[in-house]
PDB file of C-alpha atoms in Angstrom:
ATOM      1  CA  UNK A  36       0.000   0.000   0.000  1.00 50.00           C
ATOM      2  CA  UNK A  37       1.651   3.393  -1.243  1.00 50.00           C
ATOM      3  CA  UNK A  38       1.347   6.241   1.161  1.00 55.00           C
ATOM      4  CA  UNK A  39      -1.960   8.612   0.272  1.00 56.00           C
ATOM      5  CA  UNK A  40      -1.243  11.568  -2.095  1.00 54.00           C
ATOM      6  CA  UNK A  41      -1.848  15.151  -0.738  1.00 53.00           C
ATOM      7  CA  UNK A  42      -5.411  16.639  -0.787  1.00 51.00           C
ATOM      8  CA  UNK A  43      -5.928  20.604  -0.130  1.00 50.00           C
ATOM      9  CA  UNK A  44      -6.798  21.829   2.845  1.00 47.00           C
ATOM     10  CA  UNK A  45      -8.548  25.635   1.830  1.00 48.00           C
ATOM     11  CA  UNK A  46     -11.176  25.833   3.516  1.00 48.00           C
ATOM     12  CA  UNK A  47     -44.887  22.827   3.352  1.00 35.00           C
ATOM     13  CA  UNK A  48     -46.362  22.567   6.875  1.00 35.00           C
ATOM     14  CA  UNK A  49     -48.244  19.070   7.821  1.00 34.00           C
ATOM     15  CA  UNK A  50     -52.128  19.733   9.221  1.00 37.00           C
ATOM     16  CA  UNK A  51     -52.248  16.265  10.807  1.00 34.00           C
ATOM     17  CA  UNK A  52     -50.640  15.958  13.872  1.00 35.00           C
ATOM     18  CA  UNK A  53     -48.448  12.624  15.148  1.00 33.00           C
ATOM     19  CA  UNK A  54     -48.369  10.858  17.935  1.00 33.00           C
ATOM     20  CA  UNK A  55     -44.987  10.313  19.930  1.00 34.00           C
ATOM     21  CA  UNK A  56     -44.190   8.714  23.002  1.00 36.00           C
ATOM     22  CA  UNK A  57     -47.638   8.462  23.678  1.00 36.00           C
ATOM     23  CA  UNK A  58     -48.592  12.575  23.212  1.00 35.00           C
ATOM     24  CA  UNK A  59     -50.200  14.038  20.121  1.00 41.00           C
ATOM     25  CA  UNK A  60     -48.218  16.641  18.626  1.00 41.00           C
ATOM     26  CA  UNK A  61     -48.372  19.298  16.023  1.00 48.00           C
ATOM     27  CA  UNK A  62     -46.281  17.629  13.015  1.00 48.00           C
ATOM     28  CA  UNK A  63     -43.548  20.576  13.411  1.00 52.00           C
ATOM     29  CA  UNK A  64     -42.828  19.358  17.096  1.00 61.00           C
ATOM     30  CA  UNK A  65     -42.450  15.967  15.378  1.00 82.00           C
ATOM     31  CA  UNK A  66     -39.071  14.148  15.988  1.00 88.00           C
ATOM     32  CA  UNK A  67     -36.859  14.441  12.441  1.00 95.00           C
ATOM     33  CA  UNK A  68     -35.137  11.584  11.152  1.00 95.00           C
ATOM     34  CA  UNK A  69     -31.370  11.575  12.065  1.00 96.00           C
ATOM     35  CA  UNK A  70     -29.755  10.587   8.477  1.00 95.00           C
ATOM     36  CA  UNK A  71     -26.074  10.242   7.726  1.00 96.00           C
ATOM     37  CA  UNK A  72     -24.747  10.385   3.914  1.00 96.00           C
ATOM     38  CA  UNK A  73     -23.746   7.526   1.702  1.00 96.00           C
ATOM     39  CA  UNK A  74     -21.332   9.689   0.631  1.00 96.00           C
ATOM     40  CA  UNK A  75     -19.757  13.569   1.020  1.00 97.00           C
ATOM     41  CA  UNK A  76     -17.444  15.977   1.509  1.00 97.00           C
ATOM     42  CA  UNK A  77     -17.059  19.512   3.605  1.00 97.00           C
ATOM     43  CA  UNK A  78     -14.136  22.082   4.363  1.00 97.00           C
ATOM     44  CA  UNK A  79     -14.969  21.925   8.492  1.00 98.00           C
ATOM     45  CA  UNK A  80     -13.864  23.907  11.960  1.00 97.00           C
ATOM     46  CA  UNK A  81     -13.028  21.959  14.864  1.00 97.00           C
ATOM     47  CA  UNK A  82     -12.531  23.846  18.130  1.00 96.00           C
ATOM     48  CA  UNK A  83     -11.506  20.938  20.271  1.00 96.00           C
ATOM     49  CA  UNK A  84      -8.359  19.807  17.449  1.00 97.00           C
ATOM     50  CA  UNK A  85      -7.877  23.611  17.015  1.00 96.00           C
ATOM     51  CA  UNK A  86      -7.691  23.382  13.359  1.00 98.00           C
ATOM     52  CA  UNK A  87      -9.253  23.353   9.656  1.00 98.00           C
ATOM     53  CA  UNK A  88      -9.247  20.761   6.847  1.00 98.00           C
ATOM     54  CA  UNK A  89     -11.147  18.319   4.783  1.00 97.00           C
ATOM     55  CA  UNK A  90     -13.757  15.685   5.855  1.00 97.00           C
ATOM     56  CA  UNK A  91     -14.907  13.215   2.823  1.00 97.00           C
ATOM     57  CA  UNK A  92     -16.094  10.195   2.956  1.00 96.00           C
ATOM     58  CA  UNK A  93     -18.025   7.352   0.537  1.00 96.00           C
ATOM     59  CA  UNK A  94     -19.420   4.073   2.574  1.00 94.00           C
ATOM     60  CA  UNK A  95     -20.729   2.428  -0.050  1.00 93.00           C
ATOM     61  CA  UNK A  96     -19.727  -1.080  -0.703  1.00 90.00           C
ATOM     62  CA  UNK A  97     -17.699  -0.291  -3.879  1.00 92.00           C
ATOM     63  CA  UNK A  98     -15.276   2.382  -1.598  1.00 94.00           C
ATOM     64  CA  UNK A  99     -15.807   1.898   1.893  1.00 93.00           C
ATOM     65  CA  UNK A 100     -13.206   4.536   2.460  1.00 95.00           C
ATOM     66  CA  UNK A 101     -12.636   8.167   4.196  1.00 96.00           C
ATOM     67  CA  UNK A 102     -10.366  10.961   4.097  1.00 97.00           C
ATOM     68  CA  UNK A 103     -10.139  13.502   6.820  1.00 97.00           C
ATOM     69  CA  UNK A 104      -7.582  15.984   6.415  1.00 98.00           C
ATOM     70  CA  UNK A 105      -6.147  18.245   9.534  1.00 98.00           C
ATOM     71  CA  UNK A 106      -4.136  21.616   8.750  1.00 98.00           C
ATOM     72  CA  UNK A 107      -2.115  21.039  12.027  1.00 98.00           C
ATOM     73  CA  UNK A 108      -2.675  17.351  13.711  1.00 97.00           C
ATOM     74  CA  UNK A 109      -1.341  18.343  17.158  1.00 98.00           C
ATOM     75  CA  UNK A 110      -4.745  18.295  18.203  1.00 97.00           C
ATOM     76  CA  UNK A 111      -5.353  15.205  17.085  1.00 97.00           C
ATOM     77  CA  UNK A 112      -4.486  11.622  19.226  1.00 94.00           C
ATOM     78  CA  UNK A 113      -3.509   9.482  16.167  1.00 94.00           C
ATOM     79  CA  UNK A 114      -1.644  12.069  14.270  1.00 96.00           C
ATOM     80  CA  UNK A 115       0.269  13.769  17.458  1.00 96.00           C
ATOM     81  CA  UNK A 116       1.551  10.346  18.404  1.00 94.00           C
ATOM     82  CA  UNK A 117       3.738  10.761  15.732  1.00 96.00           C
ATOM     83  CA  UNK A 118       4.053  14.899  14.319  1.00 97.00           C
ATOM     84  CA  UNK A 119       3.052  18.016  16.120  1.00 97.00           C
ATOM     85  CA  UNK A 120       2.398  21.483  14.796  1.00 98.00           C
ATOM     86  CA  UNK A 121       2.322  19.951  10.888  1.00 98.00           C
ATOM     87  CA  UNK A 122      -0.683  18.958   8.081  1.00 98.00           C
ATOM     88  CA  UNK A 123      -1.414  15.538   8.844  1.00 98.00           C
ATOM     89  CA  UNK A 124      -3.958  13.188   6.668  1.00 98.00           C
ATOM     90  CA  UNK A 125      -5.968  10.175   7.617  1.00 96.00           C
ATOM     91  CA  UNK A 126      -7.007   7.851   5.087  1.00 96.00           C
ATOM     92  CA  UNK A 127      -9.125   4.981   6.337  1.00 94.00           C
ATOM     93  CA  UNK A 128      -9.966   2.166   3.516  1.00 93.00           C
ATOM     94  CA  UNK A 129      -9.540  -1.378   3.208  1.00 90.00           C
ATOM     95  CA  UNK A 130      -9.174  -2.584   6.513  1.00 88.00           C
ATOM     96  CA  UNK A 131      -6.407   0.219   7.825  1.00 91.00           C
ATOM     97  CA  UNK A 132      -6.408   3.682   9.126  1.00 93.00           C
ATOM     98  CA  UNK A 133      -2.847   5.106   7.524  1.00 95.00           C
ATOM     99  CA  UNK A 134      -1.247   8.781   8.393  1.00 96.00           C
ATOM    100  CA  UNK A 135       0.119  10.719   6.171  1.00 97.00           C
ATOM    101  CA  UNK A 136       2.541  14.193   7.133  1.00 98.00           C
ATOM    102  CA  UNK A 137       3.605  15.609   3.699  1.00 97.00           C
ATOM    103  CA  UNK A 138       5.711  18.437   5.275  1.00 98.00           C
ATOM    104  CA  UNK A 139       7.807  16.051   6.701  1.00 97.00           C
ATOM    105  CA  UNK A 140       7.513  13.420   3.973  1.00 96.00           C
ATOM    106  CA  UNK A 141       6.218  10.659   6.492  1.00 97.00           C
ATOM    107  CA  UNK A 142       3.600   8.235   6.273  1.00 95.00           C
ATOM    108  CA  UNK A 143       2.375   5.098   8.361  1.00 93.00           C
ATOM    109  CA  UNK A 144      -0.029   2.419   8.866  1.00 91.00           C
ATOM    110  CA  UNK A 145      -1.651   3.250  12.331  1.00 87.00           C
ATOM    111  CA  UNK A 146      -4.130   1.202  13.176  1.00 88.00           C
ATOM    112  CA  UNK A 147      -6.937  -1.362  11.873  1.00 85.00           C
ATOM    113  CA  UNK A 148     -10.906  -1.977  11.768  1.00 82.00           C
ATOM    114  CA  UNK A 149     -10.756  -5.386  10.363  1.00 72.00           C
ATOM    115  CA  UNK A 150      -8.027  -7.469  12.435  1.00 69.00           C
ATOM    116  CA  UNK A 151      -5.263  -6.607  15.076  1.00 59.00           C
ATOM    117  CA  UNK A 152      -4.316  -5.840  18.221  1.00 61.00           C
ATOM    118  CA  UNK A 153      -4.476  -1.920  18.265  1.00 62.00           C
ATOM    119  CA  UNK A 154      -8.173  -1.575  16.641  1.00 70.00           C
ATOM    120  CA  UNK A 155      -9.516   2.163  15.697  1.00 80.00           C
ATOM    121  CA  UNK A 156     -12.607   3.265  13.550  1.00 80.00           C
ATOM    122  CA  UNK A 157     -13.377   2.853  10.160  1.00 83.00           C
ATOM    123  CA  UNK A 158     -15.294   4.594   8.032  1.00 88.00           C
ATOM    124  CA  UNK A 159     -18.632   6.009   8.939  1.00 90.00           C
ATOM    125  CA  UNK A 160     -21.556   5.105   7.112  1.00 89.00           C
ATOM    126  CA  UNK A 161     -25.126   5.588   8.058  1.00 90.00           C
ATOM    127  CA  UNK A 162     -25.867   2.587  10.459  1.00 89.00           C
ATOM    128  CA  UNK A 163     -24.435   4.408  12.892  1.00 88.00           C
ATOM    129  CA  UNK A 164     -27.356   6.480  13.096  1.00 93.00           C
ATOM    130  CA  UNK A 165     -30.381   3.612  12.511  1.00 89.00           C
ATOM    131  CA  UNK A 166     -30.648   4.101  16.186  1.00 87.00           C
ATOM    132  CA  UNK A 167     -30.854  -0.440  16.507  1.00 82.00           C
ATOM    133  CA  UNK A 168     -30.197  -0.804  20.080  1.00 85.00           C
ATOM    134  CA  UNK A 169     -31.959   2.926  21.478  1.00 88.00           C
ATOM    135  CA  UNK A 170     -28.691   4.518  21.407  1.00 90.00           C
ATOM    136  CA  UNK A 171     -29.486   7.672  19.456  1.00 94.00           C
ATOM    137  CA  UNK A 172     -31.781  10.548  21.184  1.00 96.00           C
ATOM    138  CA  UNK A 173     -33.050  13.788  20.114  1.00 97.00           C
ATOM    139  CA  UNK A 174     -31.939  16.586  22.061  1.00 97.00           C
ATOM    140  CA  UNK A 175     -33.463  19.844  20.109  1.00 97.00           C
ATOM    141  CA  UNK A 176     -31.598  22.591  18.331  1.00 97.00           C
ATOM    142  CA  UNK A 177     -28.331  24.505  18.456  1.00 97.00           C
ATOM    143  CA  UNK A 178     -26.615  26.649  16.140  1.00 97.00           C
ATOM    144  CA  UNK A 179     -23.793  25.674  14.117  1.00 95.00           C
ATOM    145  CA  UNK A 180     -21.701  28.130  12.421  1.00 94.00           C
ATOM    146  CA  UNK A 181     -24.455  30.300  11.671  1.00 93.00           C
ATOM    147  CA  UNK A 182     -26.809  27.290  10.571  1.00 94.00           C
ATOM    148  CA  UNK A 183     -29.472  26.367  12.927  1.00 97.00           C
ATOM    149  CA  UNK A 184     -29.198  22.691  13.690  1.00 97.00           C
ATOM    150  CA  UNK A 185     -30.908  19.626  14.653  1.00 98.00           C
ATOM    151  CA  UNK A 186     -29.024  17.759  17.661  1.00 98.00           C
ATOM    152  CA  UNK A 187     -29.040  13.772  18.763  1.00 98.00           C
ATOM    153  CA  UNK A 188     -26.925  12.591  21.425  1.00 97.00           C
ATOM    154  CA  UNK A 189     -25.070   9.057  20.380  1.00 95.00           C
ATOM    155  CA  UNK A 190     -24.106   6.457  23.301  1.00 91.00           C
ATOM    156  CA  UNK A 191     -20.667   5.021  22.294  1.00 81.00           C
ATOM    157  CA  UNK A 192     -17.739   2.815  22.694  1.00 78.00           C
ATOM    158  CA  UNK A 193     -17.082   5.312  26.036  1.00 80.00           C
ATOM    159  CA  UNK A 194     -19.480   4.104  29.063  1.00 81.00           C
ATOM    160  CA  UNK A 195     -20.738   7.580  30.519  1.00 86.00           C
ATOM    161  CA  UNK A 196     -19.466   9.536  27.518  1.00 91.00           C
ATOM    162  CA  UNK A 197     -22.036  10.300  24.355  1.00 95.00           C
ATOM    163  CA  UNK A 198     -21.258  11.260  20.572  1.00 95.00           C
ATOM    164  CA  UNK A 199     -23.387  14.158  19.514  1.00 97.00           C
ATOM    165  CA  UNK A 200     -24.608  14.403  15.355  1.00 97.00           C
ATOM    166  CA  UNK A 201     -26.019  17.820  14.120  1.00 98.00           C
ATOM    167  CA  UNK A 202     -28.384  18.231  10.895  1.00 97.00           C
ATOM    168  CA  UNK A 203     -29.223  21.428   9.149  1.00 96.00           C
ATOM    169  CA  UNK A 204     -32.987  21.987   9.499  1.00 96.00           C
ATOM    170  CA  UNK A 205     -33.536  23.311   6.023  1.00 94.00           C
ATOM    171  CA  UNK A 206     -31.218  21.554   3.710  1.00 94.00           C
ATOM    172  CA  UNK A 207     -31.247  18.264   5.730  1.00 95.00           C
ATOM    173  CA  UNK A 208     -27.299  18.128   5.031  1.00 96.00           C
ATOM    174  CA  UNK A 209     -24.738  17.171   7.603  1.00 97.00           C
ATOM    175  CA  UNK A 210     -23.643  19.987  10.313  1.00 97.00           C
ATOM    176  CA  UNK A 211     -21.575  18.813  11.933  1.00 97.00           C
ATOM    177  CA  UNK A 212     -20.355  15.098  14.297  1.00 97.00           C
ATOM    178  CA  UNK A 213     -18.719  15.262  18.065  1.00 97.00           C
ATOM    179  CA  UNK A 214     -17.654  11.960  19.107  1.00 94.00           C
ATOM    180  CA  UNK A 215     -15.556  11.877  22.020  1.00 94.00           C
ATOM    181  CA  UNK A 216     -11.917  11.475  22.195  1.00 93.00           C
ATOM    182  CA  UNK A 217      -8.522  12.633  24.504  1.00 93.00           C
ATOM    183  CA  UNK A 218      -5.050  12.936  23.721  1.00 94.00           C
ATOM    184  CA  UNK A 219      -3.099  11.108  25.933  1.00 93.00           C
ATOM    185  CA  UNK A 220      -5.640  11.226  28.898  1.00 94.00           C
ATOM    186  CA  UNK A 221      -9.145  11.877  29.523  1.00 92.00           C
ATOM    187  CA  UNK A 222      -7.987  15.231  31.166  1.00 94.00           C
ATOM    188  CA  UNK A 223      -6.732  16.251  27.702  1.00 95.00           C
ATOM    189  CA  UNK A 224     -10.034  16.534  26.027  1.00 93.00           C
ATOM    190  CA  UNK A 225      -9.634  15.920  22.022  1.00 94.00           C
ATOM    191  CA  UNK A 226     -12.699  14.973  20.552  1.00 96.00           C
ATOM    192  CA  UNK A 227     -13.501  14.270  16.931  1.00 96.00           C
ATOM    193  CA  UNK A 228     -15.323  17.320  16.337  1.00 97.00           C
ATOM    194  CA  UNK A 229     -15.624  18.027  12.517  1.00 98.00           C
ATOM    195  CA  UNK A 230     -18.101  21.120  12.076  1.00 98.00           C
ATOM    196  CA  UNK A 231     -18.675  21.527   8.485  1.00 97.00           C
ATOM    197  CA  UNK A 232     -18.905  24.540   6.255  1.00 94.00           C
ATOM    198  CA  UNK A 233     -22.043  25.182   4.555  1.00 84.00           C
ATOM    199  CA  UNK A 234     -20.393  26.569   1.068  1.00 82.00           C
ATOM    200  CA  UNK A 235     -18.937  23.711  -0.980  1.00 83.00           C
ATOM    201  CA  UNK A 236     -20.851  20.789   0.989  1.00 94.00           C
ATOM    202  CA  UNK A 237     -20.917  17.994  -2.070  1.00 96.00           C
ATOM    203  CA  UNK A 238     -22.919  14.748  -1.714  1.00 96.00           C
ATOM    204  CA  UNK A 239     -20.669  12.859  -4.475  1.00 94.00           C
ATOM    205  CA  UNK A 240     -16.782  12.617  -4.023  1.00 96.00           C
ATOM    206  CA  UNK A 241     -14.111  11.762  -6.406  1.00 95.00           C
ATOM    207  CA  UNK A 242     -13.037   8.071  -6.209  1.00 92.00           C
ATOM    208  CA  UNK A 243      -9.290   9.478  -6.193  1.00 93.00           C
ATOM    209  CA  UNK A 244      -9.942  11.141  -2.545  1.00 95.00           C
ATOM    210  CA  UNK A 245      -8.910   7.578  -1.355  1.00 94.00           C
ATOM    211  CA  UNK A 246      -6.148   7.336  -3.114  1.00 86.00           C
TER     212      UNK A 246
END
């Protein structure tokens, strides 16, 4: 497997009314539908990594991959581990997470999702928002970067410690994920936080993302 090439870095209302939980409720109080992607790509903020970049991703069967690109990966547990204060890329595909630091010309293969002893995530695909086992909860609205935002909370691989997902009420489109993370301790609070940019949000991404 040949270390990843570069990628830039630039930044009608409802009469009836439903029942929930028992209640009747106006439609608009109605509980959305949480929906992840097949497949997209956003220039995003993240204040916990202090930093910019790329998020893309494609989980369908044919790909099964993601990109996520971080201006400076010291904020980052994978990518600090090995660089600080530098661009650092993770591409995730076929079984492996791999990081890639083209200031430094360095590249590795971290971790795995499909066999091994040091396990991280793979890709994320929409399952993880079916809500199977109750995990998934609507918590209301919050703005996002000037969007207003549907929230859900998302129990985890943490015990005690949830994931949060935000939607953009008019477009529907992705605002933004928060699933919790640390650097080297839990003191050190790191999360995965990608908050995405409305302008240049694309549902389709170019097969050579992964690549």
């Amino acid at each position: 497997q040949q270390c990843p090439t570069s990628r830039a870095t630039h930044p009608p209302s409802m009469k009836c009314p439903t029942k929930w939980l028992g209640l009747w409720l106006p439609a608009a109080l109605a509980v959305p539908q949480a929906v992840w992607p097949v497949a997209f790509e956003a220039w995003y903020a993240s204040d916990y990594k202090h930093t910019t970049g790329l998020y893309a991703t494609d989980s369908s069967k044919d790909v099964a991959a993601s990109r996520i690109v971080l201006g400076d990966g010291s904020g980052d547990h994978l990518c600090s581990a090995f660089h600080t204060s530098t661009r650092c890329e993770q591409l995730t595909v076929s079984g492996f997470r791999y990081l890639y630091f083209p200031n430094v010309k360095d590249c590795c293969r971290c971790c795995t999702y499909a066999t091994g002893s040091y396990e991280c995530g793979g890709p994320v695909g929409p399952q993880w928002l079916k809500n199977a086992t109750g995990n998934l909860q609507y918590l209301g609205r919050e703005e996002i970067l000037g969007r207003t935002c549907h929230k859900w909370s998302v129990e985890g691989l943490f015990p005690g410690h949830l994931n949060y997902y935000f939607q953009d009420v008019a477009s529907g489109r992705p605002c933004g994920i928060d699933g919790y993370n640390y650097l080297r301790t839990p003191a050190e609070a790191a999360d995965d936080q990608y908050l995405f940019e409305v302008e240049g949000l694309n549902l389709t991404v170019d097969p050579s993302t992964f690549h």
